[in-house]
CSV table of C-alpha atoms in Angstrom, one decimal:
chain,number,residue,atom,x,y,z
A,1,ASP,CA,0.2,0.1,0.2
A,2,ALA,CA,3.2,2.5,0.5
A,3,VAL,CA,5.4,3.0,-1.9
A,4,PHE,CA,9.2,5.4,-0.6
A,5,LEU,CA,10.7,6.8,-3.1
A,6,ASP,CA,14.0,9.2,-2.6
A,7,PHE,CA,11.9,13.0,-2.3
A,8,ASN,CA,13.3,15.3,-5.3
A,9,GLY,CA,11.5,18.2,-4.7
A,10,GLY,CA,7.9,18.8,-5.9
A,11,SER,CA,4.5,17.1,-5.7
A,12,PHE,CA,2.8,14.1,-7.5
A,13,ALA,CA,-0.8,13.9,-8.7
A,14,ASP,CA,-3.4,11.9,-8.0
A,15,VAL,CA,-2.2,10.1,-4.6
A,16,TYR,CA,-1.8,10.9,-1.1
A,17,GLN,CA,2.3,11.7,0.0
A,18,GLN,CA,3.7,12.6,2.7
A,19,LYS,CA,7.6,13.6,3.1
A,20,TYR,CA,10.2,12.6,5.8
A,21,ALA,CA,13.6,11.9,6.5
A,22,ASP,CA,14.5,8.9,7.5
A,23,ILE,CA,17.0,7.6,10.2
A,24,ASP,CA,20.1,8.2,7.9
A,25,GLY,CA,18.8,11.5,7.4
A,26,LYS,CA,17.8,11.4,3.9
A,27,GLU,CA,14.7,12.8,2.5
A,28,LYS,CA,12.0,10.4,1.7
A,29,VAL,CA,8.6,10.7,0.1
A,30,ILE,CA,6.0,7.6,1.0
A,31,LEU,CA,3.1,7.4,-1.8
A,32,SER,CA,0.0,5.8,-1.3
A,33,GLY,CA,-2.9,5.3,-3.7
A,34,LEU,CA,-0.7,3.8,-6.1
A,35,SER,CA,-2.0,1.1,-8.3
A,36,VAL,CA,1.1,-0.5,-10.1
A,37,PRO,CA,0.1,-4.1,-12.3
A,38,GLY,CA,2.9,-6.7,-11.8
A,39,PHE,CA,5.7,-6.5,-14.5
A,40,SER,CA,4.2,-3.2,-15.6
A,41,THR,CA,4.9,0.4,-15.0
A,42,VAL,CA,3.0,3.6,-14.2
A,43,LYS,CA,3.9,6.8,-15.1
A,44,LEU,CA,4.4,9.8,-12.1
A,45,SER,CA,3.2,13.6,-12.9
A,46,TYR,CA,4.0,16.4,-11.1
A,47,GLY,CA,1.1,18.4,-10.1
A,48,GLU,CA,-1.5,18.5,-6.9
A,49,SER,CA,-1.9,15.3,-4.3
A,50,LEU,CA,-4.8,14.0,-2.6
A,51,ARG,CA,-6.2,15.4,0.7
A,52,MET,CA,-7.8,14.4,3.9
A,53,SER,CA,-9.9,16.4,5.3
A,54,CYS,CA,-8.8,15.3,8.9
A,55,SER,CA,-5.4,13.6,10.0
A,56,PRO,CA,-6.4,9.7,9.9
A,57,PHE,CA,-4.0,9.7,13.4
A,58,ASN,CA,-4.3,10.6,16.8
A,59,TYR,CA,-1.6,10.5,19.1
A,60,ASP,CA,-1.2,12.2,23.0
A,61,GLY,CA,1.9,10.7,24.0
A,62,LYS,CA,0.8,7.9,26.1
A,63,LYS,CA,-2.2,6.3,22.9
A,64,LEU,CA,-2.1,6.3,19.2
A,65,THR,CA,-4.9,5.9,17.5
A,66,THR,CA,-5.3,4.8,13.8
A,67,PRO,CA,-8.1,3.8,10.9
A,68,PHE,CA,-7.3,-0.1,11.9
A,69,ALA,CA,-6.4,0.0,16.1
A,70,GLU,CA,-5.8,1.4,19.4
A,71,ILE,CA,-2.7,1.5,20.5
A,72,GLU,CA,-1.4,2.2,23.8
A,73,PHE,CA,2.8,2.4,24.8
A,74,ASP,CA,4.1,1.2,27.7
A,75,ASP,CA,6.8,3.5,30.0
A,76,ASN,CA,9.4,1.6,27.2
A,77,GLY,CA,8.1,3.0,24.1
A,78,PHE,CA,7.3,-0.9,23.4
A,79,ILE,CA,2.6,-1.6,22.1
A,80,SER,CA,1.2,-2.8,26.1
A,81,SER,CA,-2.5,-2.5,23.8
A,82,PHE,CA,-3.2,-3.2,20.5
A,83,VAL,CA,-6.6,-3.0,19.9
A,84,ASP,CA,-8.1,-4.1,16.7
A,85,THR,CA,-11.2,-2.1,15.7
A,86,LYS,CA,-12.0,-4.0,12.6
A,87,ALA,CA,-12.9,-7.1,14.7
A,88,GLY,CA,-13.1,-5.5,18.0
A,89,ARG,CA,-9.9,-7.3,18.8
A,90,GLN,CA,-7.3,-7.4,22.0
A,91,LEU,CA,-4.6,-8.6,20.4
A,92,VAL,CA,-1.8,-8.2,23.2
A,93,ASP,CA,-1.4,-11.3,25.4
A,94,GLY,CA,1.2,-10.9,28.1
A,95,LEU,CA,4.2,-9.1,27.1
A,96,PRO,CA,3.7,-5.7,24.6
A,97,PHE,CA,4.7,-6.0,21.1
A,98,ASN,CA,8.0,-5.5,19.8
A,99,THR,CA,9.7,-5.8,23.5
A,100,PHE,CA,13.5,-6.6,22.6
A,101,VAL,CA,14.5,-9.4,24.9
A,102,MET,CA,18.1,-11.2,25.0
A,103,ALA,CA,19.6,-14.2,26.2
A,104,GLU,CA,22.5,-15.2,27.2
A,105,ASP,CA,24.5,-17.5,24.8
A,106,VAL,CA,27.5,-20.0,24.8
A,107,PRO,CA,26.4,-22.9,22.8
A,108,SER,CA,28.4,-26.2,23.0
A,109,SER,CA,30.6,-25.5,19.2
A,110,TRP,CA,30.7,-23.3,17.2
A,111,ASP,CA,28.6,-20.3,18.2
A,112,ASN,CA,28.3,-18.0,15.8
A,113,TRP,CA,25.7,-20.2,14.0
A,114,ASP,CA,24.9,-22.6,16.5
A,115,VAL,CA,21.9,-22.7,18.9
A,116,ASP,CA,22.0,-24.4,22.2
A,117,PRO,CA,18.0,-25.8,23.3
A,118,ASP,CA,18.2,-24.1,26.8
A,119,LEU,CA,18.2,-20.6,25.1
A,120,GLU,CA,15.3,-20.2,25.3
A,121,VAL,CA,14.5,-20.1,28.8
A,122,LYS,CA,17.2,-17.6,29.6
A,123,PHE,CA,15.5,-14.5,27.5
A,124,ARG,CA,14.5,-11.3,29.2
A,125,PRO,CA,13.8,-7.8,28.4
A,126,CYS,CA,16.5,-5.8,28.2
A,127,VAL,CA,16.0,-2.4,27.5
A,128,GLU,CA,16.4,0.9,28.2
A,129,PHE,CA,14.1,4.1,26.8
A,130,LEU,CA,16.2,6.2,26.1
A,131,SER,CA,13.8,8.9,23.5
A,132,ARG,CA,11.3,9.7,21.6
A,133,GLN,CA,9.8,11.5,18.8
A,134,VAL,CA,7.6,12.2,16.5
A,135,VAL,CA,9.4,12.2,12.9
A,136,SER,CA,6.7,12.5,10.5
A,137,CYS,CA,2.4,12.7,10.9
A,138,GLY,CA,0.1,13.4,7.7
A,139,ASP,CA,-2.2,11.7,5.2
A,140,VAL,CA,-0.6,8.6,4.5
A,141,ALA,CA,1.7,7.6,7.5
A,142,PHE,CA,2.6,8.0,11.6
A,143,ILE,CA,5.9,7.8,12.5
A,144,LEU,CA,7.4,7.3,16.2
A,145,ARG,CA,11.2,7.6,16.5
A,146,SER,CA,12.8,5.9,19.5
A,147,GLU,CA,16.1,5.1,20.9
A,148,TYR,CA,16.9,2.1,22.8
A,149,LYS,CA,20.1,0.6,25.4
A,150,ILE,CA,19.6,-2.9,25.1
A,151,SER,CA,23.3,-3.5,26.7
A,152,GLU,CA,26.7,-0.9,28.2
A,153,LYS,CA,27.7,-1.6,24.4
A,154,SER,CA,24.6,-1.9,22.0
A,155,LYS,CA,21.9,0.3,20.8
A,156,ILE,CA,18.7,0.7,19.2
A,157,THR,CA,17.7,3.2,16.8
A,158,GLN,CA,13.5,2.8,15.4
A,159,ASP,CA,11.4,4.0,13.2
A,160,MET,CA,8.1,2.8,14.3
A,161,MET,CA,5.4,3.3,11.6
A,162,PHE,CA,2.2,3.3,11.3
A,163,PHE,CA,-0.4,3.4,8.0
A,164,ALA,CA,-3.2,5.2,7.3
A,165,PHE,CA,-4.1,2.8,4.2
A,166,SER,CA,-2.9,-0.5,6.0
A,167,PRO,CA,-3.0,-2.3,8.9
A,168,GLU,CA,0.3,-3.3,8.7
A,169,VAL,CA,3.0,-1.9,12.2
A,170,ARG,CA,6.2,-1.3,10.4
A,171,PHE,CA,9.7,-1.3,12.6
A,172,ASP,CA,12.6,0.3,10.3
A,173,THR,CA,15.1,-0.6,12.9
A,174,TYR,CA,19.4,0.3,13.4
A,175,MET,CA,21.7,-1.7,15.6
A,176,ASP,CA,24.7,-0.8,16.3
A,177,TRP,CA,25.4,-3.8,17.8
A,178,GLN,CA,29.1,-4.1,20.6
A,179,ASP,CA,27.7,-7.1,22.5
A,180,ASP,CA,29.6,-10.9,22.8
A,181,HIS,CA,27.6,-14.6,23.3
A,182,ARG,CA,24.5,-12.2,24.0
A,183,PHE,CA,21.3,-13.5,21.6
A,184,LEU,CA,18.6,-10.7,20.6
A,185,LYS,CA,15.1,-11.3,19.7
A,186,THR,CA,11.9,-9.2,19.5
A,187,ALA,CA,8.9,-10.9,21.0
A,188,PHE,CA,5.1,-10.0,19.9
A,189,ASP,CA,2.8,-12.1,22.5
A,190,THR,CA,-0.1,-12.2,21.0
A,191,ASP,CA,-3.6,-13.6,21.6
A,192,VAL,CA,-4.1,-15.7,18.3
A,193,ARG,CA,-4.3,-19.6,19.3
A,194,GLU,CA,-3.0,-22.2,16.9
A,195,ASP,CA,-1.4,-25.8,17.0
A,196,PHE,CA,1.1,-25.0,14.0
A,197,ALA,CA,2.3,-21.7,12.7
A,198,ARG,CA,3.0,-21.2,8.7
A,199,HIS,CA,7.2,-20.3,8.3
A,200,GLU,CA,8.0,-19.1,5.0
A,201,ILE,CA,10.6,-21.3,3.0
A,202,GLN,CA,11.4,-21.4,-0.6
A,203,PHE,CA,8.3,-22.0,-3.2
A,204,GLY,CA,5.5,-22.5,-0.3
A,205,TYR,CA,5.8,-22.5,3.8
A,206,CYS,CA,5.8,-25.3,6.2
A,207,LYS,CA,4.2,-25.9,9.2
A,208,ARG,CA,5.7,-26.3,12.3
A,209,PRO,CA,3.7,-26.9,16.0
A,210,THR,CA,3.5,-24.1,18.3
A,211,THR,CA,3.4,-26.3,21.1
A,212,ARG,CA,5.8,-28.2,23.2
A,213,ASN,CA,4.6,-31.3,24.4
A,214,ASN,CA,7.6,-33.7,23.2
A,215,SER,CA,11.3,-33.9,22.6
A,216,ILE,CA,10.5,-33.8,18.7
A,217,GLU,CA,8.5,-30.6,19.1
A,218,GLN,CA,10.7,-28.8,21.6
A,219,ALA,CA,13.8,-29.5,19.3
A,220,LYS,CA,12.1,-26.6,16.8
A,221,PHE,CA,12.2,-23.9,19.7
A,222,GLU,CA,14.8,-22.2,17.1
A,223,VAL,CA,12.8,-22.3,13.0
A,224,VAL,CA,13.8,-20.7,9.4
A,225,ASN,CA,11.3,-18.7,8.2
A,226,HIS,CA,12.5,-16.2,5.2
A,227,LYS,CA,9.9,-13.1,4.1
A,228,TYR,CA,6.6,-14.7,7.0
A,229,THR,CA,5.2,-16.6,10.0
A,230,ASP,CA,2.0,-16.6,10.3
A,231,LEU,CA,-0.3,-17.6,12.9
A,232,SER,CA,-3.8,-17.9,12.2
A,233,GLU,CA,-7.3,-19.0,12.8
A,234,PRO,CA,-9.4,-19.8,10.9
A,235,ASN,CA,-11.0,-16.4,11.1
A,236,TYR,CA,-8.1,-14.2,11.7
A,237,GLY,CA,-4.8,-14.5,12.0
A,238,VAL,CA,-1.3,-12.3,12.6
A,239,THR,CA,2.1,-12.0,10.9
A,240,LEU,CA,5.5,-11.2,11.3
A,241,ILE,CA,6.8,-10.0,8.2
A,242,ASN,CA,10.4,-9.1,7.9
A,243,ASP,CA,13.3,-8.3,4.9
A,244,CYS,CA,16.6,-9.8,6.1
A,245,LYS,CA,16.4,-12.1,9.5
A,246,TYR,CA,15.4,-16.0,8.7
A,247,GLY,CA,15.3,-17.2,12.6
A,248,ILE,CA,12.2,-17.2,14.5
A,249,SER,CA,10.4,-19.1,17.1
A,250,VAL,CA,7.0,-18.9,18.3
A,251,ASN,CA,5.7,-20.8,21.7
A,252,GLY,CA,2.6,-20.3,22.3
A,253,SER,CA,1.4,-17.5,21.1
A,254,GLN,CA,4.3,-16.0,21.0
A,255,ILE,CA,6.2,-15.2,18.0
A,256,ALA,CA,9.7,-14.1,18.6
A,257,LEU,CA,12.2,-12.8,15.8
A,258,SER,CA,15.5,-13.9,16.0
A,259,LEU,CA,17.4,-10.3,15.1
A,260,HIS,CA,20.9,-10.9,16.2
A,261,LYS,CA,23.9,-13.6,18.0
A,262,GLY,CA,26.8,-12.3,19.4
A,263,GLY,CA,29.0,-15.2,17.8
A,264,THR,CA,32.9,-15.0,18.2
A,265,HIS,CA,33.6,-18.0,17.0
A,266,PRO,CA,35.3,-19.0,14.3
A,267,ASP,CA,35.3,-15.1,14.4
A,268,VAL,CA,36.2,-13.1,16.4
A,269,LYS,CA,34.4,-10.7,15.7
A,270,GLY,CA,31.0,-12.0,15.0
A,271,ASP,CA,28.9,-9.5,13.3
A,272,LYS,CA,29.7,-6.9,15.2
A,273,GLY,CA,28.6,-3.2,14.1
A,274,LEU,CA,25.5,-1.4,12.4
A,275,HIS,CA,23.0,-3.3,11.1
A,276,HIS,CA,20.1,-2.4,9.3
A,277,VAL,CA,16.3,-4.8,9.2
A,278,VAL,CA,13.3,-4.0,8.5
A,279,TYR,CA,9.9,-6.1,10.0
A,280,SER,CA,6.5,-5.6,10.3
A,281,PHE,CA,4.0,-7.4,12.6
A,282,MET,CA,0.7,-7.3,9.8
A,283,PRO,CA,-3.1,-8.4,11.6
A,284,HIS,CA,-5.8,-10.1,8.9
A,285,ASN,CA,-8.9,-10.2,9.9
A,286,CYS,CA,-9.9,-13.2,7.8
A,287,ALA,CA,-7.9,-16.6,7.2
A,288,PHE,CA,-4.2,-17.2,5.8
A,289,ASN,CA,-3.9,-16.5,2.3
A,290,ALA,CA,-2.1,-15.0,0.1
A,291,GLU,CA,-3.6,-11.0,-0.3
A,292,SER,CA,-3.9,-10.4,3.4
A,293,VAL,CA,0.4,-12.7,3.7
A,294,ILE,CA,2.4,-13.6,0.9
A,295,HIS,CA,1.7,-10.0,-1.8
A,296,PRO,CA,2.6,-7.9,1.3
A,297,ALA,CA,5.4,-9.7,2.5
A,298,TYR,CA,6.9,-9.9,-1.3
A,299,GLU,CA,6.1,-6.1,-1.4
A,300,LEU,CA,8.4,-5.4,1.5
A,301,ASN,CA,11.6,-7.3,0.1
A,302,ALA,CA,10.5,-6.3,-3.3
A,303,PRO,CA,9.9,-2.5,-3.3
A,304,HIS,CA,9.0,-0.7,-6.5
A,305,ILE,CA,12.2,0.3,-8.9
A,306,VAL,CA,12.3,4.6,-9.5
A,307,SER,CA,13.3,6.3,-12.2
A,308,ASP,CA,13.7,9.3,-13.8
A,309,GLY,CA,12.1,9.9,-17.2
A,310,VAL,CA,8.7,8.3,-19.2
A,311,PHE,CA,9.5,5.0,-20.1
A,312,GLU,CA,6.1,2.7,-20.1
A,313,ILE,CA,5.7,-1.2,-21.0
A,314,LYS,CA,2.5,-3.2,-20.5
A,315,SER,CA,3.3,-6.1,-18.2
A,316,LEU,CA,5.2,-8.7,-18.9
A,317,VAL,CA,2.9,-11.8,-17.4
A,318,ASN,CA,-0.5,-11.6,-15.4
A,319,VAL,CA,-1.9,-14.7,-13.7
A,320,ASP,CA,-5.7,-14.6,-12.5
A,321,LYS,CA,-5.3,-15.6,-9.2
A,322,ALA,CA,-3.6,-14.5,-6.2
A,323,ASN,CA,-1.9,-17.5,-5.0
A,324,ILE,CA,0.0,-18.8,-8.4
A,325,ILE,CA,2.9,-15.9,-7.7
A,326,VAL,CA,5.8,-15.8,-10.4
A,327,GLU,CA,9.2,-16.0,-8.5
A,328,SER,CA,11.5,-15.6,-11.2
A,329,ILE,CA,12.2,-14.3,-14.6
A,330,LYS,CA,15.2,-14.2,-16.5
A,331,PRO,CA,17.2,-15.1,-20.1
A,332,CYS,CA,16.3,-19.0,-21.4
A,333,GLU,CA,20.0,-21.0,-21.4
A,334,ASP,CA,20.0,-22.2,-24.7
A,335,GLU,CA,17.2,-20.5,-26.6
A,336,ASP,CA,18.3,-16.3,-27.8
A,337,LYS,CA,15.2,-15.3,-28.2
A,338,ALA,CA,13.4,-17.0,-25.4
A,339,PHE,CA,12.7,-16.1,-21.4
A,340,ILE,CA,12.0,-18.4,-18.4
A,341,ILE,CA,9.2,-17.5,-16.1
A,342,ARG,CA,9.3,-19.3,-13.0
A,343,LEU,CA,5.9,-20.2,-11.1
A,344,TYR,CA,5.0,-21.6,-7.9
A,345,GLU,CA,1.4,-22.0,-5.9
A,346,ALA,CA,1.8,-20.4,-2.0
A,347,GLU,CA,-0.9,-21.3,-0.3
A,348,GLY,CA,-0.8,-25.5,-1.0
A,349,THR,CA,-4.1,-25.3,-2.6
A,350,ARG,CA,-5.3,-27.1,-6.1
A,351,THR,CA,-5.8,-24.2,-8.4
A,352,ASN,CA,-7.1,-23.8,-11.8
A,353,SER,CA,-5.3,-20.8,-13.2
A,354,VAL,CA,-4.9,-18.7,-16.4
A,355,ILE,CA,-1.3,-16.6,-17.6
A,356,THR,CA,-2.1,-14.5,-19.5
A,357,LEU,CA,1.7,-13.8,-21.4
A,358,ASN,CA,2.7,-10.5,-23.3
A,359,GLU,CA,1.5,-10.2,-26.3
A,360,GLY,CA,5.6,-9.7,-28.3
A,361,VAL,CA,5.2,-13.4,-26.9
A,362,ASN,CA,4.0,-15.7,-30.1
A,363,LYS,CA,4.8,-19.3,-28.4
A,364,TYR,CA,5.5,-21.0,-24.9
A,365,ALA,CA,6.9,-24.3,-24.2
A,366,LEU,CA,6.2,-25.6,-20.6
A,367,THR,CA,9.9,-27.0,-19.2
A,368,ASN,CA,11.2,-29.1,-16.0
A,369,MET,CA,13.7,-26.6,-13.8
A,370,LEU,CA,16.7,-27.8,-16.4
A,371,GLU,CA,14.8,-26.4,-19.0
A,372,GLU,CA,14.1,-29.0,-21.0
A,373,ASN,CA,11.0,-28.8,-23.0
A,374,ILE,CA,8.2,-31.5,-21.5
A,375,GLU,CA,5.4,-30.5,-23.5
A,376,SER,CA,5.2,-29.2,-26.7
A,377,ILE,CA,6.1,-25.3,-27.9
A,378,ILE,CA,2.6,-23.9,-28.8
A,379,ASP,CA,1.6,-20.9,-30.5
A,380,ASN,CA,0.1,-18.6,-28.4
A,381,ASN,CA,0.3,-16.8,-25.5
A,382,VAL,CA,-2.3,-18.1,-22.7
A,383,LEU,CA,-2.0,-20.8,-20.8
A,384,ASN,CA,-4.8,-23.0,-18.9
A,385,THR,CA,-3.6,-25.0,-16.6
A,386,GLN,CA,-3.2,-26.9,-13.1
A,387,PHE,CA,-1.5,-26.2,-10.5
A,388,ARG,CA,-0.9,-28.5,-7.2
A,389,PRO,CA,-0.5,-27.8,-3.9
A,390,PHE,CA,2.8,-26.0,-4.2
A,391,GLU,CA,3.9,-27.2,-7.7
A,392,ILE,CA,6.2,-25.1,-9.3
A,393,LYS,CA,5.9,-24.7,-13.3
A,394,THR,CA,8.6,-23.5,-15.4
A,395,ILE,CA,7.8,-21.2,-18.9
A,396,LYS,CA,10.0,-20.3,-22.1
A,397,ALA,CA,8.3,-18.0,-23.7
A,398,TYR,CA,9.1,-17.6,-26.9
A,399,TYR,CA,9.5,-13.7,-28.3
């Protein structure tokens, strides 16, 4: 919903926009109301931007009201209350949202990547709240900038972003990490009860238990997630999206994203220094699906590409079902005038889909992963096909 661009002066026509300076001091403009079809372009023209009659945000220093939630902050600046006003539901149940927790981390070996099972019981809140200020409030977003001291040596500066057109809460985070043998997480104690959480892996997701009932479940105290982890009941859920942190734990209804690990072996310096991570908390008033979880995760990880000048192109490929994801497009390995489209089914459900290729494509063939044709070449640019759950398909498009 929100598009972030470098600010070069002027206003864009027919969209909501808001200027702010990010943590690096770079001037940015946030746009909303902009629709960009997949694998195509839109042109932004300078002119009169859209305006709201009144601000969609109300903040008094402790409480914030947005179009989607009523929020309260504790003395450390964390979210102690998050009421989804669309669902009439309090989501915080335990530690405040975005609580930074830290544990001593001394694995038996290879401590730059090993994680021992006793780590899970060691985590404790670890911050000293230093400062907070409102850095931007407008028609598109409300942004709070906070500074935290998480140890004697390490600090965090974070922009907490709330949006006028999306329930997403984004945490744009810089860590100045100088600690050894410490493991840092951000915890979200939710009220969502479910036996399994969905963790994204390549070309789909894996379900992992949220309980610790036996030795097998206890061994899954730290698991992999790529762009998202989702915890959903049949008609409601919450998702934690991230752009570069791939370890996570879900214990009961608590989701805890791993942010840093201060190992010293085999690299004695570990990962000391400045680190940048963006993660988002996203409630959705529906079951898990592509529109509520998978698309926002891709949008955070693959932001729009911006270029000066005029360049227009029709969509390279259109897919009629939201759960069929175009994962990659690349040149063909053994054909000069062809390219490869790799798609997959992302929800875990059998799906019939119509795939329409750009009008410049005059024929196509289905191939295997080695780009070897497995079906005859078809003189057309429209493919009607069925995907099995999590099936990957590869199309060789000729032009």
